[in-house]
C-alpha positions as a Markdown table, in Angstrom:
| # | Residue | x | y | z |
|---|---|---|---|---|
| 1 | Met | 0.3 | 0.3 | 0.2 |
| 2 | Leu | 1.1 | 3.7 | -0.6 |
| 3 | Asp | 3.1 | 5.2 | 2.2 |
| 4 | Ile | 0.9 | 7.9 | 4.3 |
| 5 | Lys | 3.0 | 10.2 | 4.3 |
| 6 | Val | 3.7 | 10.5 | 0.8 |
| 7 | Ile | -0.6 | 11.1 | -0.1 |
| 8 | Arg | 0.2 | 13.1 | 3.0 |
| 9 | Glu | 3.1 | 15.4 | 1.6 |
| 10 | Asn | 1.8 | 15.8 | -1.8 |
| 11 | Val | -1.9 | 14.9 | -2.3 |
| 12 | Lys | -2.4 | 16.5 | -5.5 |
| 13 | Glu | 0.4 | 14.7 | -7.3 |
| 14 | Val | -1.1 | 10.9 | -5.5 |
| 15 | Lys | -4.5 | 12.5 | -6.3 |
| 16 | Gln | -4.5 | 12.7 | -10.5 |
| 17 | Ala | -2.0 | 9.9 | -9.9 |
| 18 | Met | -5.4 | 8.4 | -9.3 |
| 19 | Leu | -7.1 | 10.1 | -11.7 |
| 20 | Asn | -4.6 | 8.6 | -14.4 |
| 21 | Arg | -5.6 | 5.1 | -13.8 |
| 22 | Asn | -9.3 | 6.8 | -14.2 |
| 23 | Leu | -10.1 | 6.9 | -10.5 |
| 24 | Asp | -11.3 | 9.7 | -8.6 |
| 25 | Ile | -10.6 | 9.3 | -5.0 |
| 26 | Ser | -11.4 | 12.1 | -2.2 |
| 27 | Phe | -8.2 | 11.9 | 0.6 |
| 28 | Asp | -10.0 | 14.8 | 2.5 |
| 29 | Gln | -11.2 | 11.9 | 5.1 |
| 30 | Leu | -8.1 | 10.1 | 5.0 |
| 31 | Leu | -6.4 | 13.3 | 6.2 |
| 32 | Asn | -8.6 | 14.5 | 8.2 |
| 33 | Trp | -8.4 | 10.8 | 10.3 |
| 34 | Asp | -4.6 | 11.1 | 9.8 |
| 35 | Gly | -4.8 | 14.9 | 12.2 |
| 36 | Glu | -7.0 | 12.9 | 14.8 |
| 37 | Arg | -4.9 | 9.9 | 14.9 |
| 38 | Lys | -1.5 | 12.9 | 15.2 |
| 39 | Thr | -4.2 | 14.8 | 18.1 |
| 40 | Ile | -4.7 | 11.8 | 19.6 |
| 41 | Ile | -1.1 | 10.8 | 19.8 |
| 42 | Ser | 0.2 | 13.5 | 21.4 |
| 43 | Arg | -2.7 | 13.4 | 24.4 |
| 44 | Ile | -1.3 | 10.0 | 25.1 |
| 45 | Glu | 2.0 | 11.2 | 25.8 |
| 46 | Gln | 1.0 | 13.7 | 27.9 |
| 47 | Leu | -0.9 | 11.7 | 29.5 |
| 48 | Arg | 1.7 | 9.4 | 30.1 |
| 49 | Leu | 4.1 | 11.9 | 31.2 |
| 50 | Lys | 1.5 | 12.6 | 34.0 |
| 51 | Arg | 0.5 | 9.7 | 35.2 |
| 52 | Asn | 4.2 | 9.1 | 35.8 |
| 53 | Lys | 4.7 | 12.0 | 37.5 |
| 54 | Glu | 1.7 | 11.4 | 39.6 |
| 55 | Ser | 3.3 | 7.4 | 41.0 |
| 56 | Gly | 7.1 | 8.8 | 40.7 |
| 57 | Glu | 5.3 | 11.3 | 43.6 |
| 58 | Ile | 3.3 | 8.3 | 44.9 |
| 59 | Gly | 6.9 | 6.6 | 45.4 |
| 60 | Lys | 8.6 | 8.7 | 47.8 |
| 61 | Leu | 5.0 | 8.7 | 50.0 |
| 62 | Lys | 5.7 | 4.9 | 49.4 |
| 63 | Arg | 9.6 | 4.7 | 50.8 |
| 64 | Lys | 8.1 | 7.7 | 53.9 |
| 65 | Ser | 5.8 | 4.5 | 55.1 |
| 66 | Lys | 3.3 | 7.9 | 54.0 |
| 67 | Lys | -0.5 | 7.7 | 53.9 |
| 68 | Leu | -1.2 | 7.7 | 50.5 |
| 69 | Pro | -3.1 | 10.6 | 49.9 |
| 70 | Ala | -6.8 | 10.2 | 48.2 |
| 71 | Glu | -6.9 | 12.8 | 45.6 |
| 72 | Leu | -4.1 | 11.7 | 44.2 |
| 73 | Leu | -5.1 | 8.2 | 44.0 |
| 74 | Ala | -8.3 | 8.7 | 42.5 |
| 75 | Glu | -6.6 | 11.6 | 40.1 |
| 76 | Ile | -4.2 | 8.2 | 38.7 |
| 77 | Asn | -6.6 | 5.8 | 38.6 |
| 78 | Lys | -8.6 | 8.8 | 36.2 |
| 79 | Val | -5.3 | 9.5 | 34.3 |
| 80 | Arg | -5.2 | 5.6 | 33.2 |
| 81 | Asp | -8.8 | 5.3 | 32.5 |
| 82 | Ile | -8.4 | 8.6 | 30.1 |
| 83 | Ile | -5.0 | 6.5 | 29.0 |
| 84 | Gln | -7.6 | 3.7 | 28.3 |
| 85 | Glu | -10.0 | 4.8 | 25.9 |
| 86 | Gln | -8.0 | 8.0 | 23.8 |
| 87 | Glu | -5.9 | 4.4 | 23.3 |
| 88 | Lys | -9.6 | 3.1 | 22.3 |
| 89 | Gln | -10.6 | 5.6 | 19.7 |
| 90 | Leu | -6.2 | 5.7 | 18.9 |
| 91 | Leu | -6.9 | 1.4 | 17.7 |
| 92 | Thr | -10.4 | 2.8 | 15.5 |
| 93 | Ile | -8.8 | 5.3 | 13.8 |
| 94 | Glu | -5.3 | 3.5 | 12.6 |
| 95 | Lys | -8.1 | 0.7 | 11.4 |
| 96 | His | -9.6 | 3.5 | 9.4 |
| 97 | Ile | -7.0 | 5.0 | 7.9 |
| 98 | Lys | -5.9 | 1.0 | 7.4 |
| 99 | Asp | -9.0 | 0.8 | 5.6 |
| 100 | Phe | -8.6 | 3.0 | 3.6 |
| 101 | Leu | -5.3 | 2.6 | 2.4 |
| 102 | Leu | -5.7 | -1.6 | 0.8 |
| 103 | Arg | -8.2 | -0.4 | -1.3 |
| 104 | Ile | -5.7 | 2.2 | -2.9 |
| 105 | Pro | -3.4 | 1.7 | -5.3 |
| 106 | Asn | -0.7 | 1.9 | -6.3 |
| 107 | Ile | 1.1 | 5.3 | -7.8 |
| 108 | Pro | 1.9 | 4.7 | -11.7 |
| 109 | Asp | 5.7 | 5.0 | -13.1 |
| 110 | Lys | 6.3 | 8.4 | -14.0 |
| 111 | Ser | 7.6 | 6.3 | -17.2 |
| 112 | Val | 3.4 | 5.0 | -17.6 |
| 113 | Pro | 2.0 | 6.1 | -20.0 |
| 114 | Ile | -1.2 | 7.7 | -19.8 |
| 115 | Gly | -3.8 | 6.6 | -21.0 |
| 116 | Lys | -7.5 | 5.2 | -20.4 |
| 117 | Asp | -7.8 | 1.1 | -20.8 |
| 118 | Glu | -5.3 | -1.4 | -23.6 |
| 119 | Lys | -5.9 | 0.7 | -26.5 |
| 120 | Asp | -3.4 | 3.4 | -24.8 |
| 121 | Asn | -0.9 | 0.3 | -24.3 |
| 122 | Lys | 2.5 | 1.0 | -26.1 |
| 123 | Ile | 4.2 | -1.7 | -28.5 |
| 124 | Ile | 7.8 | -1.3 | -27.1 |
| 125 | Arg | 9.6 | -4.3 | -29.8 |
| 126 | Phe | 8.7 | -7.3 | -31.9 |
| 127 | Val | 10.5 | -10.6 | -31.7 |
| 128 | Gly | 10.6 | -13.0 | -34.1 |
| 129 | Lys | 7.9 | -13.4 | -37.0 |
| 130 | Pro | 4.6 | -13.8 | -37.1 |
| 131 | Glu | 3.7 | -16.9 | -38.8 |
| 132 | Lys | 2.2 | -17.4 | -41.7 |
| 133 | Leu | 0.3 | -20.5 | -42.7 |
| 134 | Ser | -0.1 | -21.1 | -46.2 |
| 135 | Phe | -3.3 | -23.9 | -45.8 |
| 136 | Lys | -6.4 | -23.4 | -43.9 |
| 137 | His | -5.1 | -22.5 | -40.1 |
| 138 | Lys | -7.3 | -24.2 | -37.3 |
| 139 | His | -7.6 | -22.4 | -33.3 |
| 140 | His | -6.7 | -24.4 | -30.4 |
| 141 | Trp | -9.2 | -26.0 | -29.4 |
| 142 | Glu | -10.4 | -26.9 | -33.2 |
| 143 | Ile | -7.1 | -29.1 | -33.7 |
| 144 | Gly | -6.8 | -30.4 | -29.7 |
| 145 | Glu | -9.7 | -31.8 | -29.7 |
| 146 | Lys | -9.6 | -33.7 | -33.3 |
| 147 | Leu | -6.2 | -34.7 | -32.4 |
| 148 | Gly | -8.3 | -36.5 | -28.8 |
| 149 | Ile | -5.8 | -33.9 | -26.4 |
| 150 | Ile | -8.1 | -31.7 | -25.3 |
| 151 | Asp | -11.6 | -32.2 | -24.2 |
| 152 | Phe | -13.5 | -29.1 | -23.1 |
| 153 | Ala | -17.3 | -31.4 | -23.5 |
| 154 | Ala | -16.6 | -33.1 | -20.7 |
| 155 | Ala | -14.4 | -30.7 | -18.2 |
| 156 | Ser | -17.6 | -29.0 | -18.6 |
| 157 | Lys | -20.9 | -31.7 | -17.4 |
| 158 | Ile | -17.4 | -32.2 | -14.6 |
| 159 | Ser | -17.6 | -28.6 | -13.9 |
| 160 | Gly | -18.9 | -25.9 | -16.0 |
| 161 | Pro | -18.0 | -23.4 | -18.3 |
| 162 | His | -14.3 | -22.2 | -18.5 |
| 163 | Phe | -11.9 | -25.8 | -18.2 |
| 164 | Ala | -10.2 | -27.7 | -19.8 |
| 165 | Val | -9.4 | -31.9 | -20.0 |
| 166 | Leu | -6.1 | -32.6 | -22.0 |
| 167 | Lys | -5.5 | -36.4 | -22.9 |
| 168 | Asn | -3.1 | -38.9 | -23.6 |
| 169 | Glu | 0.2 | -36.4 | -25.6 |
| 170 | Gly | -1.4 | -33.4 | -24.6 |
| 171 | Cys | -0.3 | -34.3 | -20.6 |
| 172 | Val | 3.0 | -35.1 | -22.0 |
| 173 | Leu | 3.1 | -31.6 | -23.6 |
| 174 | Glu | 2.2 | -29.5 | -20.5 |
| 175 | Arg | 4.4 | -31.9 | -18.1 |
| 176 | Ala | 6.9 | -31.2 | -20.8 |
| 177 | Ile | 6.5 | -27.1 | -20.8 |
| 178 | Ile | 6.3 | -27.1 | -17.3 |
| 179 | Ser | 9.9 | -29.2 | -16.5 |
| 180 | Phe | 11.3 | -26.6 | -19.9 |
| 181 | Phe | 10.3 | -23.5 | -18.5 |
| 182 | Leu | 11.9 | -24.1 | -15.1 |
| 183 | Asp | 14.7 | -25.7 | -16.6 |
| 184 | Ile | 15.9 | -23.1 | -17.9 |
| 185 | His | 14.7 | -20.0 | -15.4 |
| 186 | Lys | 17.1 | -22.6 | -12.7 |
| 187 | Glu | 20.0 | -21.9 | -14.7 |
| 188 | Lys | 18.6 | -18.3 | -15.4 |
| 189 | Gly | 19.4 | -18.1 | -11.0 |
| 190 | Tyr | 16.0 | -18.7 | -10.1 |
| 191 | Lys | 15.6 | -20.9 | -6.7 |
| 192 | Glu | 12.9 | -23.0 | -7.9 |
| 193 | Ile | 10.4 | -23.6 | -4.9 |
| 194 | Thr | 6.9 | -25.5 | -4.3 |
| 195 | Thr | 4.4 | -23.4 | -1.9 |
| 196 | Pro | 0.6 | -24.4 | -0.8 |
| 197 | Tyr | -2.6 | -23.9 | -3.5 |
| 198 | Leu | -4.4 | -22.9 | -0.3 |
| 199 | Val | -3.1 | -18.9 | 1.2 |
| 200 | Asn | -5.1 | -17.4 | 4.0 |
| 201 | Arg | -6.1 | -14.3 | 3.9 |
| 202 | Thr | -3.1 | -11.5 | 5.7 |
| 203 | Ser | -1.1 | -13.7 | 2.0 |
| 204 | Met | -4.2 | -12.1 | 0.1 |
| 205 | Thr | -4.1 | -9.3 | 0.9 |
| 206 | Gly | 0.3 | -8.8 | 1.3 |
| 207 | Thr | -0.2 | -9.0 | -2.5 |
| 208 | Gly | -2.3 | -6.8 | -3.1 |
| 209 | Gln | -6.2 | -9.3 | -3.8 |
| 210 | Leu | -7.7 | -8.6 | -1.2 |
| 211 | Pro | -9.6 | -6.8 | 0.0 |
| 212 | Asn | -10.2 | -4.6 | -4.4 |
| 213 | Leu | -9.9 | -8.7 | -5.8 |
| 214 | Glu | -12.2 | -10.8 | -3.6 |
| 215 | Glu | -14.8 | -10.6 | -6.2 |
| 216 | Asp | -11.9 | -12.3 | -8.8 |
| 217 | Ser | -10.7 | -15.2 | -6.1 |
| 218 | Phe | -12.0 | -18.2 | -5.2 |
| 219 | Lys | -12.4 | -19.0 | -1.1 |
| 220 | Cys | -13.5 | -22.0 | 1.1 |
| 221 | Ala | -16.8 | -22.4 | 2.3 |
| 222 | Ile | -14.7 | -23.5 | 5.9 |
| 223 | Gly | -11.8 | -21.7 | 7.3 |
| 224 | Asp | -10.0 | -18.0 | 6.2 |
| 225 | Leu | -8.6 | -19.6 | 2.8 |
| 226 | Tyr | -8.9 | -19.0 | -0.8 |
| 227 | Leu | -7.4 | -20.7 | -4.1 |
| 228 | Ile | -4.6 | -19.3 | -5.4 |
| 229 | Pro | -4.9 | -16.9 | -8.6 |
| 230 | Thr | -0.7 | -17.2 | -8.7 |
| 231 | Ala | 1.6 | -18.9 | -7.5 |
| 232 | Glu | 3.1 | -14.5 | -6.5 |
| 233 | Val | 0.9 | -14.6 | -3.8 |
| 234 | Pro | 2.3 | -17.7 | -1.5 |
| 235 | Val | 5.5 | -17.1 | -3.2 |
| 236 | Thr | 6.7 | -13.5 | -2.6 |
| 237 | Asn | 4.4 | -13.7 | 1.5 |
| 238 | Ile | 7.8 | -16.3 | 1.8 |
| 239 | His | 9.3 | -13.5 | 3.1 |
| 240 | Arg | 6.5 | -11.7 | 4.8 |
| 241 | Asp | 8.3 | -9.6 | 8.0 |
| 242 | Asp | 11.8 | -10.8 | 7.4 |
| 243 | Val | 14.7 | -7.9 | 7.2 |
| 244 | Leu | 16.9 | -9.5 | 3.7 |
| 245 | Glu | 20.7 | -8.6 | 4.0 |
| 246 | Glu | 22.2 | -6.7 | 0.8 |
| 247 | Ser | 23.9 | -9.0 | -0.6 |
| 248 | Ala | 21.8 | -11.6 | 0.0 |
| 249 | Leu | 19.4 | -8.8 | -3.0 |
| 250 | Pro | 18.1 | -10.3 | -5.6 |
| 251 | Gln | 16.5 | -13.1 | -4.3 |
| 252 | Lys | 14.7 | -14.4 | -7.5 |
| 253 | Tyr | 12.2 | -17.3 | -6.9 |
| 254 | Val | 10.5 | -19.7 | -10.0 |
| 255 | Ser | 7.2 | -21.9 | -9.1 |
| 256 | Tyr | 5.7 | -23.7 | -11.2 |
| 257 | Ser | 1.5 | -23.6 | -9.9 |
| 258 | Ala | -1.8 | -24.2 | -10.8 |
| 259 | Cys | -3.9 | -20.8 | -10.4 |
| 260 | Phe | -8.0 | -20.4 | -10.3 |
| 261 | Arg | -9.4 | -17.1 | -10.4 |
| 262 | Arg | -13.1 | -16.7 | -11.7 |
| 263 | Glu | -12.5 | -13.9 | -14.2 |
| 264 | Ser | -16.1 | -12.6 | -13.1 |
| 265 | Gly | -15.5 | -9.2 | -15.3 |
| 266 | Ser | -14.6 | -11.0 | -18.6 |
| 267 | Tyr | -17.6 | -13.3 | -19.1 |
| 268 | Gly | -18.2 | -13.6 | -23.1 |
| 269 | Lys | -14.2 | -12.7 | -23.6 |
| 270 | Asp | -12.4 | -16.2 | -25.3 |
| 271 | Thr | -15.6 | -18.4 | -24.3 |
| 272 | Lys | -14.4 | -21.0 | -26.4 |
| 273 | Gly | -9.9 | -22.9 | -25.9 |
| 274 | Leu | -7.3 | -21.9 | -23.4 |
| 275 | Ile | -7.3 | -19.1 | -23.0 |
| 276 | Arg | -8.5 | -17.8 | -20.2 |
| 277 | Asn | -9.8 | -20.7 | -18.3 |
| 278 | His | -10.8 | -20.9 | -14.4 |
| 279 | Gln | -8.2 | -23.6 | -13.7 |
| 280 | Phe | -5.4 | -22.9 | -15.5 |
| 281 | Asp | -0.8 | -23.2 | -14.9 |
| 282 | Lys | 2.0 | -21.1 | -14.2 |
| 283 | Val | 5.0 | -20.9 | -14.3 |
| 284 | Glu | 6.2 | -17.8 | -12.0 |
| 285 | Leu | 9.1 | -15.5 | -11.8 |
| 286 | Val | 9.6 | -13.2 | -8.6 |
| 287 | Lys | 12.5 | -10.9 | -7.9 |
| 288 | Phe | 12.6 | -9.2 | -4.1 |
| 289 | Val | 15.3 | -6.9 | -5.6 |
| 290 | Lys | 17.0 | -3.0 | -3.6 |
| 291 | Pro | 14.7 | -0.1 | -3.8 |
| 292 | Glu | 17.4 | 1.3 | -6.4 |
| 293 | Thr | 17.5 | -1.3 | -8.8 |
| 294 | Ser | 14.4 | -3.1 | -9.3 |
| 295 | Ser | 14.1 | -0.1 | -12.5 |
| 296 | Glu | 17.1 | -2.9 | -14.4 |
| 297 | Glu | 15.1 | -5.4 | -12.7 |
| 298 | Leu | 11.6 | -5.3 | -14.3 |
| 299 | Glu | 13.5 | -5.1 | -18.0 |
| 300 | Ser | 16.1 | -8.0 | -17.2 |
| 301 | Leu | 12.5 | -10.4 | -16.4 |
| 302 | Val | 11.2 | -9.4 | -18.9 |
| 303 | Leu | 13.6 | -10.1 | -21.1 |
| 304 | Asp | 13.8 | -13.7 | -19.6 |
| 305 | Ala | 10.2 | -14.4 | -19.8 |
| 306 | Gly | 10.8 | -13.2 | -23.4 |
| 307 | Asn | 13.6 | -16.4 | -23.3 |
| 308 | Val | 11.7 | -18.8 | -22.8 |
| 309 | Leu | 9.2 | -18.0 | -25.6 |
| 310 | Glu | 12.0 | -17.6 | -28.6 |
| 311 | Leu | 13.6 | -20.9 | -27.6 |
| 312 | Leu | 10.4 | -22.4 | -28.6 |
| 313 | Gly | 10.7 | -20.6 | -31.6 |
| 314 | Leu | 7.6 | -17.8 | -30.6 |
| 315 | Ser | 6.9 | -15.2 | -32.4 |
| 316 | Tyr | 5.8 | -12.0 | -29.4 |
| 317 | Arg | 5.6 | -8.5 | -28.7 |
| 318 | Val | 6.3 | -6.5 | -25.8 |
| 319 | Val | 3.9 | -3.7 | -24.7 |
| 320 | Leu | 3.8 | -1.8 | -22.2 |
| 321 | Leu | 0.6 | -0.9 | -20.1 |
| 322 | Ser | -1.0 | 2.5 | -20.6 |
| 323 | Thr | -1.9 | 3.7 | -16.8 |
| 324 | Gly | -6.1 | 2.5 | -17.5 |
| 325 | Asp | -4.2 | -0.7 | -17.8 |
| 326 | Ile | -1.7 | -1.9 | -15.5 |
| 327 | Gly | -3.3 | -4.2 | -11.8 |
| 328 | Phe | -3.6 | -2.0 | -8.7 |
| 329 | Ser | 0.2 | -3.2 | -7.2 |
| 330 | Ser | 2.1 | -3.0 | -9.7 |
| 331 | Ser | 4.0 | 0.2 | -10.1 |
| 332 | Lys | 4.7 | -0.7 | -14.0 |
| 333 | Thr | 3.6 | -3.1 | -16.4 |
| 334 | Tyr | 5.4 | -4.7 | -19.7 |
| 335 | Asp | 3.8 | -7.3 | -20.9 |
| 336 | Leu | 4.6 | -9.7 | -23.4 |
| 337 | Glu | 2.0 | -10.8 | -26.0 |
| 338 | Val | 2.9 | -14.4 | -27.9 |
| 339 | Trp | 1.4 | -14.6 | -31.3 |
| 340 | Leu | -1.0 | -17.2 | -32.5 |
| 341 | Ala | -1.1 | -17.7 | -36.0 |
| 342 | Gly | -4.4 | -20.2 | -35.9 |
| 343 | Cys | -5.9 | -17.0 | -34.3 |
| 344 | Gly | -4.0 | -14.0 | -36.4 |
| 345 | Met | -3.5 | -11.9 | -32.9 |
| 346 | Tyr | -1.2 | -11.7 | -30.6 |
| 347 | Arg | -2.7 | -12.9 | -27.1 |
| 348 | Glu | -1.2 | -11.8 | -23.5 |
| 349 | Ile | 1.1 | -14.8 | -22.6 |
| 350 | Ser | 2.6 | -13.2 | -19.6 |
| 351 | Ser | 2.7 | -10.0 | -17.6 |
| 352 | Cys | 5.9 | -8.5 | -15.6 |
| 353 | Ser | 5.4 | -5.8 | -12.8 |
| 354 | Asn | 7.4 | -4.5 | -10.6 |
| 355 | Phe | 5.7 | -3.0 | -7.6 |
| 356 | Lys | 7.9 | -1.3 | -6.3 |
| 357 | Asp | 7.7 | -0.9 | -2.2 |
| 358 | Phe | 3.7 | -1.3 | -2.3 |
| 359 | Gln | 3.0 | -5.0 | -1.6 |
| 360 | Ala | 6.1 | -4.6 | 0.2 |
| 361 | Arg | 5.1 | -2.3 | 2.8 |
| 362 | Arg | 1.8 | -4.5 | 2.8 |
| 363 | Met | 4.2 | -7.4 | 4.3 |
| 364 | Asn | 6.3 | -5.3 | 5.9 |
| 365 | Ile | 10.3 | -6.7 | 4.0 |
| 366 | Lys | 13.0 | -5.0 | 4.7 |
| 367 | Val | 16.7 | -5.0 | 3.8 |
| 368 | Lys | 19.0 | -4.1 | 5.6 |
| 369 | Tyr | 22.7 | -2.2 | 4.0 |
| 370 | Ser | 25.4 | -3.5 | 5.3 |
| 371 | Gln | 27.9 | 0.1 | 5.0 |
| 372 | Asn | 25.5 | 2.0 | 7.6 |
| 373 | Lys | 23.2 | -0.9 | 8.9 |
| 374 | Lys | 20.1 | 1.2 | 7.8 |
| 375 | Arg | 16.6 | -0.7 | 6.9 |
| 376 | Glu | 13.9 | 0.3 | 4.4 |
| 377 | Leu | 11.7 | -1.4 | 2.4 |
| 378 | Leu | 13.0 | -3.7 | -0.8 |
| 379 | His | 11.2 | -3.9 | -3.9 |
| 380 | Thr | 9.0 | -6.8 | -5.4 |
| 381 | Leu | 8.6 | -7.8 | -8.9 |
| 382 | Asn | 6.9 | -10.8 | -10.7 |
| 383 | Gly | 6.7 | -12.3 | -13.6 |
| 384 | Ser | 5.0 | -14.8 | -15.6 |
| 385 | Gly | 7.8 | -17.3 | -17.5 |
| 386 | Val | 5.2 | -18.3 | -18.5 |
| 387 | Ala | 1.1 | -19.7 | -18.4 |
| 388 | Val | 1.5 | -22.9 | -19.3 |
| 389 | Gly | -2.0 | -23.1 | -21.0 |
| 390 | Arg | -1.1 | -20.1 | -23.3 |
| 391 | Thr | 1.7 | -22.0 | -24.6 |
| 392 | Phe | 0.4 | -25.2 | -25.4 |
| 393 | Ala | -2.1 | -23.5 | -27.1 |
| 394 | Ala | 0.4 | -21.5 | -29.3 |
| 395 | Ile | 1.9 | -24.2 | -30.0 |
| 396 | Leu | -1.0 | -25.9 | -31.7 |
| 397 | Glu | -1.6 | -23.3 | -34.0 |
| 398 | Asn | 2.0 | -22.3 | -34.4 |
| 399 | Tyr | 3.0 | -25.7 | -35.4 |
| 400 | Gln | -0.1 | -27.0 | -37.4 |
| 401 | Gln | 0.3 | -29.0 | -40.5 |
| 402 | Glu | -2.2 | -29.1 | -43.1 |
| 403 | Asp | -2.6 | -32.7 | -42.3 |
| 404 | Gly | -4.1 | -32.0 | -39.1 |
| 405 | Ser | -0.7 | -32.9 | -37.2 |
| 406 | Val | 0.9 | -30.9 | -34.4 |
| 407 | Val | 5.2 | -31.2 | -35.2 |
| 408 | Ile | 6.3 | -29.9 | -31.1 |
| 409 | Pro | 9.3 | -27.6 | -31.2 |
| 410 | Asn | 12.7 | -28.4 | -30.4 |
| 411 | Leu | 13.7 | -28.6 | -27.5 |
| 412 | Leu | 10.2 | -30.1 | -26.4 |
| 413 | Arg | 10.9 | -33.4 | -27.6 |
| 414 | Lys | 13.6 | -35.0 | -24.8 |
| 415 | Tyr | 11.1 | -34.3 | -22.9 |
| 416 | Thr | 7.7 | -35.4 | -25.2 |
| 417 | Gly | 10.2 | -38.0 | -25.7 |
| 418 | Phe | 7.9 | -37.9 | -29.4 |
| 419 | Asp | 8.0 | -35.4 | -32.3 |
| 420 | Ile | 4.9 | -34.6 | -33.9 |
| 421 | Ile | 1.6 | -35.1 | -31.9 |
| 422 | Lys | -0.7 | -37.1 | -35.2 |
| 423 | Pro | -5.3 | -37.6 | -35.6 |
C-alpha cells in the first residue's frame, strides 16, 4: 500500500496519479483521520507523562511509609481511564486509515503512458516474425479436440464452462512445457520453490488481491483460506516480516502452480479454448530486490520471460501498459503477447510488473544495508515465465500442419519423447 506520509505531503500529485488510473478518489477523510491520530497520540503522551509524574510522587510517599492521599490515587485512576479510552479511539482511527489505504492502488511510474485502457498501451518491440500459414488455419481448440488431446465437453460436464481436460499426448506436452520452463529459469539463477495452493487472508492482502479483487477469488466455504490466483501470492509471502541482508539480494524464485481465478469481469471474452479459464497452470518468477535496482530488474525479468518463448520459436511482442490498464498493485507492467497463427492475433502470455515498495509495505519486508545498517522497504517484482496453457495453445496454432498434425518444438522433444502429434 502507499505510505500515508507520501499522500500527506503530495496529496495533489497522488490524486492526479489516481485520476490517471481513471479513479476519482478524495483523500479528505483520510487526512482528517491522520490529523486526529496525531492529536490523540500527542494527548496520550502528555497523559502518560502526567501519570508517570504522579506515580513517582506515590513512590516517594511509599518509601517514606506515608499515607497515600485519596485525591492523588483518584487522579491517577482517572488519568489511566482516560489513556485507555484514548488508546481505543486510536485503534479505531488506525483501522480506518489502514482499511482506506488497502483500497488505494499503486502510483504509476513516471515512465508509464497515461491512458484510459488497453487501447493506450504502447508496443515496445516485436520479437520474431509471426507465422503465416499457407493452408486454412484452425484454432487451438479445434486442433486439440481433433487430435484427442483436449476435451472441453468432459470438463464442462465435470465442472462447468471455462475448464479443460487434457488427454493422451496433451498431458505429456503440458508436463514437458512446465519442466522446460523450470529448467531454463533455474539456469538463469532462479531458485525453484513449491508452495501451497491454499493461502490465508493475510497472504492475499499482502500481495494486493484483497480487499479489492475478492470477487475474482475462490474462497473455501470453511476456514479463511483462498485458492491462489497465481504463485506470486505464496512465494512473495515467504519473506513476510523478514529483513534481508543487502548481500543476499536479489532473491529470485521460480515456481510452478495451478492457478484459480473467477475472471468475473471477462464473461463473453474467450469463451472457447485455453486462453481464459478458471483453472490454469503457470510458471511464475518472483524477485526481491534493492530499491535502487528495481527498474533494471524489471527489464531483465521481461527478457527472462521472453527467452523461453524465443527458445520455443514463438513470436511475441512486448507491450508497456498504460495507467488505465495496469494492475492494482503494479507501478509499471510490461505484457508479453504471443502470436497465435490460428487466431491471427497476439494474445497476452505473461505480465511482468514492478510493484516497488507497495507489496513490501503491506508485508513488512525490508533490506538491511551493510555499510550504514539502515533498514528500508525493499522492492518486489513478478512475472509469468510463462502461462502454460497459453503456451500449449500457441504451440498447437503455430506448429499445426496441413494434415492436422502438430510438430513439437525441438527443445521440448527430450521431455515429450515424441516429435509430432498425429491425428
